[in-house]
Amino acid sequence: MRATRVDDTDARLLLALADEPRATVLSLADAVGLSRNTVQSRLSRFDERGVLASFERRIQPAALGYPLSAFIVATVTQQLLDEVAASLAGIPEILEVFGLSGTKDLLVRVAARDADDLYRIAGRVLATPGVERTETSLVMRQMVDYRVRPLLRREIRLA
């Protein structure tokens, strides 16, 4: 996504979309008090700028038989960072990989069927050429769900 700022109208539209992701352009226009064409134009701009994530992010791994979540932090050979990331992308149970600053290089979010499956996945990550060391932490409970509504509400108040 390219860095972009949203204005008050964008924030109101995104909030309406967050509240009702399947809303039609017309119902969004009604909700935020804009014309259908204005809403359609702004939604197109959101797509062009990568403001909206894919629908895939809404699918819960547990619904697919992967109820266990874990994070693996990895230290990698710096010269092989891109190759390591490409290899990790080939492991289906890896949901996301973040490059980090500090003493660890990567934060890897994984989904697993059970503890044995997590052990297998962690082993695959560690066996990836260029991965020097890993530490695995099991998610016991998600304390705060992914959210952007507070940021959007803040933008509206600042406008």
Coordinates of N, CA, C and O in Angstrom, one line a residue:
M1 N 0.8 -1.2 0.0 CA 0.0 0.0 0.0 C 0.9 1.2 0.0 O 1.8 1.3 0.7
R2 N 0.5 2.2 -0.8 CA 1.2 3.5 -0.8 C 0.7 4.3 0.4 O -0.4 4.2 0.8
A3 N 1.7 5.0 1.0 CA 1.3 5.9 2.1 C 0.3 6.9 1.6 O 0.4 7.5 0.6
T4 N -0.8 7.0 2.3 CA -1.9 8.0 2.0 C -2.6 8.4 3.2 O -2.6 7.7 4.2
R5 N -3.1 9.6 3.2 CA -3.9 10.1 4.3 C -5.4 10.1 3.8 O -5.7 10.3 2.7
V6 N -6.3 9.8 4.8 CA -7.7 9.9 4.4 C -8.2 11.2 5.0 O -7.8 11.6 6.1
D7 N -9.2 11.8 4.3 CA -9.8 12.9 4.9 C -11.0 12.5 5.7 O -11.3 11.3 5.8
D8 N -11.8 13.5 6.2 CA -12.9 13.2 7.0 C -14.0 12.3 6.3 O -14.5 11.4 6.8
T9 N -14.2 12.7 5.0 CA -15.2 11.9 4.3 C -14.7 10.5 4.0 O -15.5 9.6 4.1
D10 N -13.5 10.3 3.7 CA -12.9 9.0 3.5 C -13.1 8.2 4.8 O -13.5 7.0 4.8
A11 N -12.8 8.8 5.9 CA -12.9 8.1 7.2 C -14.3 7.7 7.5 O -14.6 6.6 8.0
R12 N -15.3 8.6 7.2 CA -16.7 8.2 7.5 C -17.1 7.1 6.5 O -17.8 6.2 6.9
L13 N -16.6 7.1 5.3 CA -17.0 6.1 4.3 C -16.3 4.7 4.7 O -17.0 3.7 4.7
L14 N -15.1 4.8 5.2 CA -14.4 3.6 5.6 C -15.1 3.0 6.9 O -15.2 1.8 7.0
L15 N -15.5 3.9 7.8 CA -16.3 3.4 9.0 C -17.5 2.7 8.6 O -17.9 1.6 9.1
A16 N -18.3 3.3 7.6 CA -19.5 2.7 7.2 C -19.2 1.3 6.5 O -20.0 0.4 6.7
L17 N -18.2 1.3 5.8 CA -17.8 0.0 5.1 C -17.3 -1.0 6.2 O -17.6 -2.2 6.0
A18 N -16.6 -0.6 7.2 CA -16.2 -1.5 8.3 C -17.4 -2.1 9.0 O -17.5 -3.2 9.4
D19 N -18.4 -1.2 9.2 CA -19.7 -1.6 9.9 C -20.5 -2.6 9.0 O -21.1 -3.5 9.5
E20 N -20.5 -2.4 7.7 CA -21.2 -3.3 6.8 C -20.4 -3.5 5.5 O -20.6 -2.9 4.5
P21 N -19.5 -4.5 5.6 CA -18.6 -4.8 4.5 C -19.3 -5.2 3.2 O -18.7 -5.0 2.1
R22 N -20.5 -5.7 3.3 CA -21.2 -6.1 2.0 C -22.2 -5.0 1.5 O -23.0 -5.2 0.7
A23 N -22.1 -3.8 2.1 CA -23.0 -2.7 1.7 C -22.8 -2.4 0.2 O -21.8 -2.4 -0.3
T24 N -23.9 -2.0 -0.4 CA -23.9 -1.6 -1.7 C -23.4 -0.1 -1.8 O -23.4 0.6 -0.7
V25 N -23.0 0.3 -2.9 CA -22.6 1.7 -3.1 C -23.7 2.7 -2.7 O -23.5 3.7 -2.0
L26 N -24.9 2.3 -3.1 CA -26.1 3.2 -2.8 C -26.3 3.3 -1.2 O -26.5 4.4 -0.7
S27 N -26.2 2.1 -0.6 CA -26.4 2.2 0.9 C -25.3 2.9 1.6 O -25.5 3.6 2.6
L28 N -24.1 2.8 1.1 CA -23.0 3.5 1.7 C -23.2 5.0 1.4 O -22.9 5.8 2.3
A29 N -23.7 5.4 0.3 CA -23.9 6.8 0.0 C -25.0 7.4 0.9 O -24.8 8.5 1.5
D30 N -26.0 6.6 1.2 CA -27.0 7.0 2.1 C -26.5 7.1 3.6 O -26.8 8.1 4.3
A31 N -25.6 6.2 3.9 CA -25.1 6.2 5.3 C -24.2 7.4 5.6 O -24.1 7.9 6.7
V32 N -23.4 7.8 4.6 CA -22.5 8.9 4.8 C -23.0 10.3 4.2 O -22.3 11.3 4.3
G33 N -24.1 10.3 3.5 CA -24.7 11.5 3.0 C -23.9 12.0 1.8 O -23.8 13.2 1.6
L34 N -23.5 11.1 0.9 CA -22.8 11.5 -0.3 C -23.6 10.9 -1.5 O -24.4 10.0 -1.4
S35 N -23.2 11.4 -2.7 CA -23.9 10.9 -3.9 C -23.2 9.5 -4.2 O -22.1 9.2 -3.8
R36 N -24.0 8.7 -5.0 CA -23.5 7.4 -5.4 C -22.2 7.5 -6.2 O -21.3 6.7 -6.0
N37 N -22.1 8.5 -7.1 CA -20.9 8.7 -7.9 C -19.7 9.0 -7.0 O -18.6 8.6 -7.3
T38 N -19.9 9.9 -6.0 CA -18.8 10.2 -5.1 C -18.3 9.0 -4.4 O -17.1 8.8 -4.3
V39 N -19.2 8.2 -3.9 CA -18.8 7.0 -3.1 C -18.1 6.1 -4.1 O -17.1 5.5 -3.7
Q40 N -18.6 5.9 -5.3 CA -18.0 5.0 -6.2 C -16.6 5.5 -6.6 O -15.7 4.7 -6.6
S41 N -16.4 6.7 -6.8 CA -15.1 7.3 -7.1 C -14.1 7.1 -5.9 O -13.0 6.7 -6.1
R42 N -14.6 7.3 -4.7 CA -13.7 7.1 -3.5 C -13.4 5.6 -3.3 O -12.2 5.3 -3.0
L43 N -14.3 4.8 -3.6 CA -14.0 3.3 -3.4 C -13.0 2.9 -4.5 O -12.1 2.1 -4.2
S44 N -13.1 3.4 -5.7 CA -12.2 3.1 -6.7 C -10.8 3.6 -6.4 O -9.8 2.9 -6.6
R45 N -10.7 4.8 -5.8 CA -9.4 5.4 -5.3 C -8.9 4.5 -4.2 O -7.7 4.3 -4.2
F46 N -9.7 4.0 -3.3 CA -9.2 3.1 -2.3 C -8.6 1.9 -2.9 O -7.5 1.4 -2.4
D47 N -9.2 1.3 -3.9 CA -8.7 0.1 -4.6 C -7.3 0.5 -5.2 O -6.4 -0.3 -5.1
E48 N -7.3 1.6 -5.9 CA -6.0 2.0 -6.6 C -4.9 2.2 -5.6 O -3.7 1.8 -5.9
R49 N -5.2 2.7 -4.5 CA -4.1 3.0 -3.5 C -3.9 1.9 -2.5 O -3.0 2.0 -1.6
G50 N -4.6 0.8 -2.6 CA -4.4 -0.3 -1.7 C -4.9 -0.1 -0.3 O -4.4 -0.7 0.6
V51 N -5.9 0.8 -0.2 CA -6.4 1.1 1.2 C -7.2 -0.1 1.8 O -7.1 -0.3 3.0
L52 N -7.9 -0.8 0.9 CA -8.7 -1.9 1.4 C -7.9 -3.3 1.2 O -7.4 -3.5 0.1
A53 N -7.8 -4.0 2.3 CA -7.2 -5.4 2.2 C -8.1 -6.3 1.5 O -9.3 -6.1 1.3
S54 N -7.6 -7.5 1.2 CA -8.4 -8.5 0.5 C -9.4 -9.1 1.4 O -9.2 -9.1 2.7
F55 N -10.4 -9.7 0.9 CA -11.5 -10.4 1.6 C -10.8 -11.5 2.4 O -11.3 -11.9 3.5
E56 N -9.8 -12.1 1.9 CA -9.1 -13.2 2.5 C -8.7 -13.0 4.0 O -8.8 -13.9 4.8
R57 N -8.4 -11.7 4.3 CA -8.1 -11.4 5.7 C -9.2 -11.6 6.7 O -9.0 -11.7 7.9
R58 N -10.4 -11.7 6.2 CA -11.6 -11.9 7.1 C -11.8 -13.4 7.4 O -12.6 -13.7 8.2
I59 N -11.2 -14.3 6.7 CA -11.4 -15.7 6.9 C -10.6 -16.2 8.1 O -9.4 -16.0 8.1
Q60 N -11.3 -16.8 9.0 CA -10.6 -17.3 10.2 C -10.0 -18.7 10.0 O -10.8 -19.6 9.6
P61 N -8.7 -18.8 10.2 CA -8.1 -20.2 10.1 C -8.8 -21.3 10.8 O -8.9 -22.4 10.4
A62 N -9.3 -20.9 12.0 CA -10.0 -22.0 12.8 C -11.2 -22.6 12.1 O -11.5 -23.8 12.2
A63 N -11.9 -21.8 11.2 CA -13.0 -22.3 10.4 C -12.5 -23.3 9.4 O -13.3 -24.1 8.9
L64 N -11.2 -23.3 9.1 CA -10.7 -24.2 8.1 C -10.0 -25.4 8.7 O -9.3 -26.2 8.1
G65 N -10.1 -25.5 10.1 CA -9.5 -26.6 10.8 C -8.1 -26.3 11.4 O -7.4 -27.2 11.7
Y66 N -7.8 -25.0 11.5 CA -6.5 -24.6 12.1 C -6.8 -23.7 13.3 O -6.6 -22.5 13.2
P67 N -7.2 -24.3 14.4 CA -7.6 -23.5 15.6 C -6.4 -22.9 16.4 O -6.6 -22.0 17.2
L68 N -5.2 -23.5 16.2 CA -4.0 -23.0 16.9 C -3.3 -21.9 16.2 O -3.1 -22.0 15.0
S69 N -3.0 -20.8 16.9 CA -2.2 -19.7 16.3 C -1.0 -19.6 17.1 O -0.9 -19.8 18.3
A70 N 0.1 -19.2 16.4 CA 1.4 -19.1 17.1 C 2.2 -18.0 16.3 O 1.9 -17.7 15.1
F71 N 3.2 -17.5 17.0 CA 4.1 -16.6 16.4 C 5.5 -17.2 16.5 O 5.9 -17.7 17.6
I72 N 6.2 -17.2 15.4 CA 7.6 -17.6 15.4 C 8.5 -16.4 15.1 O 8.3 -15.8 14.1
V73 N 9.4 -16.1 16.0 CA 10.4 -15.1 15.7 C 11.7 -15.8 15.2 O 12.1 -16.9 15.7
A74 N 12.3 -15.3 14.1 CA 13.4 -15.9 13.5 C 14.6 -14.9 13.3 O 14.4 -13.8 13.0
T75 N 15.7 -15.5 13.5 CA 17.0 -14.8 13.2 C 17.5 -15.4 11.9 O 17.6 -16.6 11.8
V76 N 17.8 -14.6 10.9 CA 18.2 -15.1 9.6 C 19.5 -14.5 9.2 O 19.9 -13.4 9.7
T77 N 20.2 -15.2 8.3 CA 21.4 -14.6 7.6 C 20.9 -13.5 6.8 O 20.1 -13.6 5.9
Q78 N 21.4 -12.3 7.1 CA 20.9 -11.1 6.4 C 21.0 -11.1 4.9 O 20.1 -10.7 4.2
Q79 N 22.0 -11.7 4.4 CA 22.2 -11.8 2.9 C 21.2 -12.6 2.3 O 20.9 -12.6 1.0
L80 N 20.5 -13.5 3.1 CA 19.5 -14.4 2.5 C 18.1 -14.1 2.9 O 17.2 -14.9 2.7
L81 N 17.9 -12.8 3.4 CA 16.6 -12.4 3.9 C 15.5 -12.6 2.8 O 14.4 -13.2 3.1
D82 N 15.7 -12.1 1.6 CA 14.7 -12.3 0.5 C 14.4 -13.7 0.2 O 13.3 -14.1 0.0
E83 N 15.5 -14.6 0.2 CA 15.3 -16.0 -0.1 C 14.5 -16.7 1.0 O 13.7 -17.5 0.7
V84 N 14.8 -16.3 2.2 CA 14.1 -16.9 3.3 C 12.6 -16.5 3.3 O 11.7 -17.4 3.4
A85 N 12.3 -15.2 3.0 CA 10.9 -14.8 2.9 C 10.2 -15.6 1.8 O 9.1 -16.0 2.0
A86 N 10.9 -15.7 0.6 CA 10.3 -16.5 -0.5 C 10.0 -17.9 -0.1 O 8.9 -18.5 -0.4
S87 N 10.9 -18.5 0.6 CA 10.7 -19.9 1.1 C 9.6 -20.0 2.1 O 8.8 -21.0 2.0
L88 N 9.5 -19.1 3.0 CA 8.4 -19.1 4.0 C 7.1 -19.0 3.3 O 6.1 -19.5 3.8
A89 N 7.0 -18.2 2.3 CA 5.8 -17.9 1.5 C 5.2 -19.3 0.9 O 4.0 -19.4 0.7
G90 N 6.1 -20.2 0.8 CA 5.7 -21.5 0.2 C 5.1 -22.5 1.3 O 4.7 -23.6 0.9
I91 N 5.1 -22.1 2.5 CA 4.5 -22.9 3.6 C 3.1 -22.5 3.8 O 2.9 -21.4 4.3
P92 N 2.1 -23.3 3.5 CA 0.7 -22.9 3.5 C 0.2 -22.4 4.9 O -0.6 -21.5 4.9
E93 N 0.8 -23.0 5.9 CA 0.3 -22.6 7.3 C 0.8 -21.2 7.8 O 0.4 -20.7 8.8
I94 N 1.7 -20.6 7.0 CA 2.2 -19.3 7.4 C 1.3 -18.3 6.8 O 1.0 -18.2 5.6
L95 N 0.7 -17.5 7.7 CA -0.3 -16.5 7.4 C 0.3 -15.2 7.0 O -0.2 -14.5 6.1
E96 N 1.4 -14.8 7.7 CA 2.0 -13.5 7.5 C 3.5 -13.6 8.0 O 3.8 -14.3 8.9
V97 N 4.3 -12.8 7.4 CA 5.7 -12.6 7.8 C 6.0 -11.1 7.8 O 5.8 -10.4 6.8
F98 N 6.5 -10.7 8.9 CA 6.9 -9.3 9.1 C 8.4 -9.2 9.3 O 9.0 -10.0 10.1
G99 N 9.1 -8.2 8.6 CA 10.5 -7.9 8.9 C 10.5 -7.0 10.1 O 9.8 -6.1 10.2
L100 N 11.5 -7.3 11.0 CA 11.6 -6.5 12.2 C 12.9 -5.8 12.3 O 13.9 -6.2 11.7
S101 N 12.9 -4.8 13.2 CA 14.1 -4.2 13.6 C 14.5 -4.8 14.9 O 13.6 -5.4 15.6
G102 N 15.7 -4.7 15.4 CA 16.1 -5.2 16.7 C 16.8 -6.5 16.5 O 17.4 -6.8 15.5
T103 N 16.8 -7.3 17.6 CA 17.6 -8.5 17.6 C 17.0 -9.7 16.8 O 17.7 -10.6 16.5
K104 N 15.8 -9.6 16.5 CA 15.1 -10.7 15.7 C 14.8 -10.1 14.4 O 14.6 -8.9 14.2
D105 N 14.8 -10.9 13.3 CA 14.7 -10.4 12.0 C 13.3 -10.6 11.4 O 12.8 -9.7 10.7
L106 N 12.6 -11.7 11.8 CA 11.3 -11.9 11.2 C 10.3 -12.3 12.3 O 10.6 -13.0 13.2
L107 N 9.0 -11.9 12.1 CA 7.9 -12.3 13.0 C 7.0 -13.1 12.0 O 6.5 -12.5 11.0
V108 N 6.8 -14.4 12.3 CA 6.0 -15.2 11.4 C 4.8 -15.7 12.1 O 4.8 -16.3 13.2
R109 N 3.6 -15.4 11.6 CA 2.3 -15.8 12.1 C 1.9 -17.1 11.5 O 1.8 -17.1 10.2
V110 N 1.6 -18.1 12.3 CA 1.2 -19.4 11.7 C -0.1 -19.9 12.3 O -0.5 -19.5 13.4
A111 N -0.7 -20.7 11.5 CA -1.9 -21.4 12.0 C -1.6 -22.9 11.9 O -1.0 -23.4 11.0
A112 N -2.1 -23.6 12.9 CA -1.8 -25.1 13.0 C -3.1 -25.8 13.4 O -4.0 -25.3 14.1
R113 N -3.1 -27.1 13.1 CA -4.3 -27.9 13.5 C -4.2 -28.3 14.9 O -5.2 -28.4 15.6
D114 N -3.0 -28.6 15.4 CA -2.8 -29.0 16.8 C -1.3 -28.8 17.2 O -0.5 -28.3 16.4
A115 N -0.9 -29.2 18.4 CA 0.5 -29.0 18.8 C 1.4 -29.8 18.0 O 2.5 -29.3 17.7
D116 N 1.1 -31.0 17.6 CA 2.0 -31.7 16.7 C 2.2 -31.0 15.3 O 3.3 -31.0 14.8
D117 N 1.1 -30.5 14.8 CA 1.2 -29.8 13.6 C 2.1 -28.5 13.7 O 2.9 -28.2 12.8
L118 N 1.9 -27.8 14.8 CA 2.7 -26.6 15.1 C 4.2 -27.0 15.2 O 5.1 -26.3 14.6
Y119 N 4.5 -28.1 15.8 CA 5.9 -28.6 15.9 C 6.5 -28.9 14.5 O 7.6 -28.5 14.2
R120 N 5.7 -29.5 13.6 CA 6.1 -29.7 12.3 C 6.4 -28.4 11.5 O 7.4 -28.3 10.9
I121 N 5.4 -27.5 11.6 CA 5.6 -26.2 11.0 C 6.8 -25.5 11.5 O 7.6 -24.9 10.7
A122 N 7.0 -25.4 12.8 CA 8.2 -24.7 13.3 C 9.4 -25.4 12.9 O 10.4 -24.7 12.6
G123 N 9.4 -26.7 12.7 CA 10.6 -27.4 12.2 C 10.9 -27.0 10.7 O 12.0 -26.9 10.3
R124 N 9.8 -26.9 9.9 CA 10.0 -26.4 8.5 C 10.6 -25.0 8.5 O 11.5 -24.8 7.6
V125 N 10.2 -24.2 9.4 CA 10.7 -22.8 9.4 C 12.2 -22.9 9.8 O 13.0 -22.3 9.1
L126 N 12.5 -23.6 10.8 CA 13.9 -23.7 11.2 C 14.8 -24.4 10.2 O 16.0 -24.0 10.0
A127 N 14.2 -25.3 9.4 CA 15.0 -26.0 8.4 C 15.2 -25.1 7.1 O 15.9 -25.5 6.2
T128 N 14.5 -24.0 7.0 CA 14.6 -23.1 5.9 C 16.1 -22.6 5.7 O 16.6 -22.0 6.7
P129 N 16.7 -22.8 4.6 CA 18.1 -22.3 4.4 C 18.1 -20.8 4.7 O 17.3 -20.0 4.2
G130 N 19.0 -20.4 5.6 CA 19.2 -19.0 6.0 C 18.6 -18.7 7.3 O 18.9 -17.6 7.9
V131 N 17.7 -19.5 7.8 CA 17.2 -19.3 9.2 C 18.2 -19.9 10.2 O 18.5 -21.1 10.1
E132 N 18.6 -19.1 11.0 CA 19.7 -19.5 12.0 C 19.1 -19.9 13.3 O 19.6 -20.9 14.0
R133 N 18.0 -19.3 13.8 CA 17.4 -19.6 15.1 C 15.9 -19.2 15.1 O 15.6 -18.2 14.4
T134 N 15.1 -19.9 15.8 CA 13.7 -19.5 16.0 C 13.3 -19.7 17.4 O 13.9 -20.4 18.2
E135 N 12.2 -19.0 17.7 CA 11.5 -19.1 19.0 C 10.0 -19.1 18.7 O 9.6 -18.2 18.0
T136 N 9.3 -20.0 19.3 CA 7.9 -20.1 19.0 C 7.1 -19.8 20.2 O 7.4 -20.3 21.3
S137 N 6.1 -19.0 20.0 CA 5.1 -18.7 21.1 C 3.7 -19.0 20.7 O 3.3 -18.5 19.6
L138 N 3.0 -19.8 21.5 CA 1.7 -20.1 21.2 C 0.7 -19.0 21.6 O 0.9 -18.5 22.7
V139 N -0.2 -18.7 20.8 CA -1.2 -17.7 21.2 C -2.2 -18.4 22.1 O -2.9 -19.4 21.7
M140 N -2.3 -17.9 23.3 CA -3.3 -18.5 24.3 C -4.7 -17.9 24.1 O -5.7 -18.6 24.3
R141 N -4.7 -16.6 23.8 CA -6.0 -15.9 23.7 C -5.7 -14.6 23.0 O -4.7 -13.9 23.3
Q142 N -6.5 -14.2 22.0 CA -6.4 -12.9 21.4 C -7.1 -11.9 22.3 O -8.3 -12.0 22.6
M143 N -6.3 -10.9 22.7 CA -6.8 -9.9 23.7 C -7.5 -8.7 23.0 O -8.4 -8.2 23.6
V144 N -7.0 -8.3 21.9 CA -7.6 -7.2 21.1 C -7.6 -7.7 19.7 O -6.5 -8.0 19.1
D145 N -8.8 -7.7 19.1 CA -8.9 -8.1 17.7 C -8.3 -7.0 16.8 O -8.3 -5.8 17.2
Y146 N -7.9 -7.4 15.6 CA -7.5 -6.4 14.6 C -8.5 -5.4 14.4 O -9.7 -5.7 14.3
R147 N -8.1 -4.1 14.4 CA -9.1 -3.1 14.3 C -8.5 -1.8 13.7 O -7.3 -1.6 13.9
V148 N -9.3 -1.0 13.1 CA -8.9 0.3 12.6 C -10.0 1.4 12.9 O -9.7 2.5 12.7
R149 N -11.1 0.9 13.4 CA -12.2 1.9 13.7 C -11.7 3.0 14.7 O -12.0 4.2 14.4
P150 N -10.9 2.7 15.7 CA -10.5 3.8 16.6 C -9.6 4.9 15.8 O -9.7 6.1 16.0
L151 N -8.8 4.4 14.8 CA -8.0 5.3 14.0 C -8.9 6.2 13.1 O -8.7 7.4 13.0
L152 N -10.0 5.5 12.5 CA -10.9 6.2 11.7 C -11.7 7.3 12.5 O -11.8 8.4 12.1
R153 N -12.2 6.9 13.7 CA -12.9 7.8 14.5 C -12.0 9.0 14.9 O -12.5 10.1 15.0
R154 N -10.7 8.7 15.2 CA -9.8 9.8 15.5 C -9.6 10.8 14.4 O -9.6 12.0 14.6
E155 N -9.6 10.2 13.1 CA -9.4 11.1 12.0 C -10.6 12.0 11.8 O -10.5 13.1 11.4
I156 N -11.8 11.4 12.1 CA -13.0 12.2 12.0 C -13.0 13.4 13.0 O -13.4 14.5 12.7
R157 N -12.6 13.1 14.2 CA -12.5 14.1 15.3 C -11.5 15.2 15.0 O -11.7 16.3 15.3
L158 N -10.4 14.8 14.3 CA -9.3 15.7 14.0 C -9.7 16.6 12.8 O -9.1 17.7 12.7
A159 N -10.6 16.2 12.0 CA -11.0 17.0 10.8 C -11.7 18.3 11.2 O -12.3 18.4 12.2

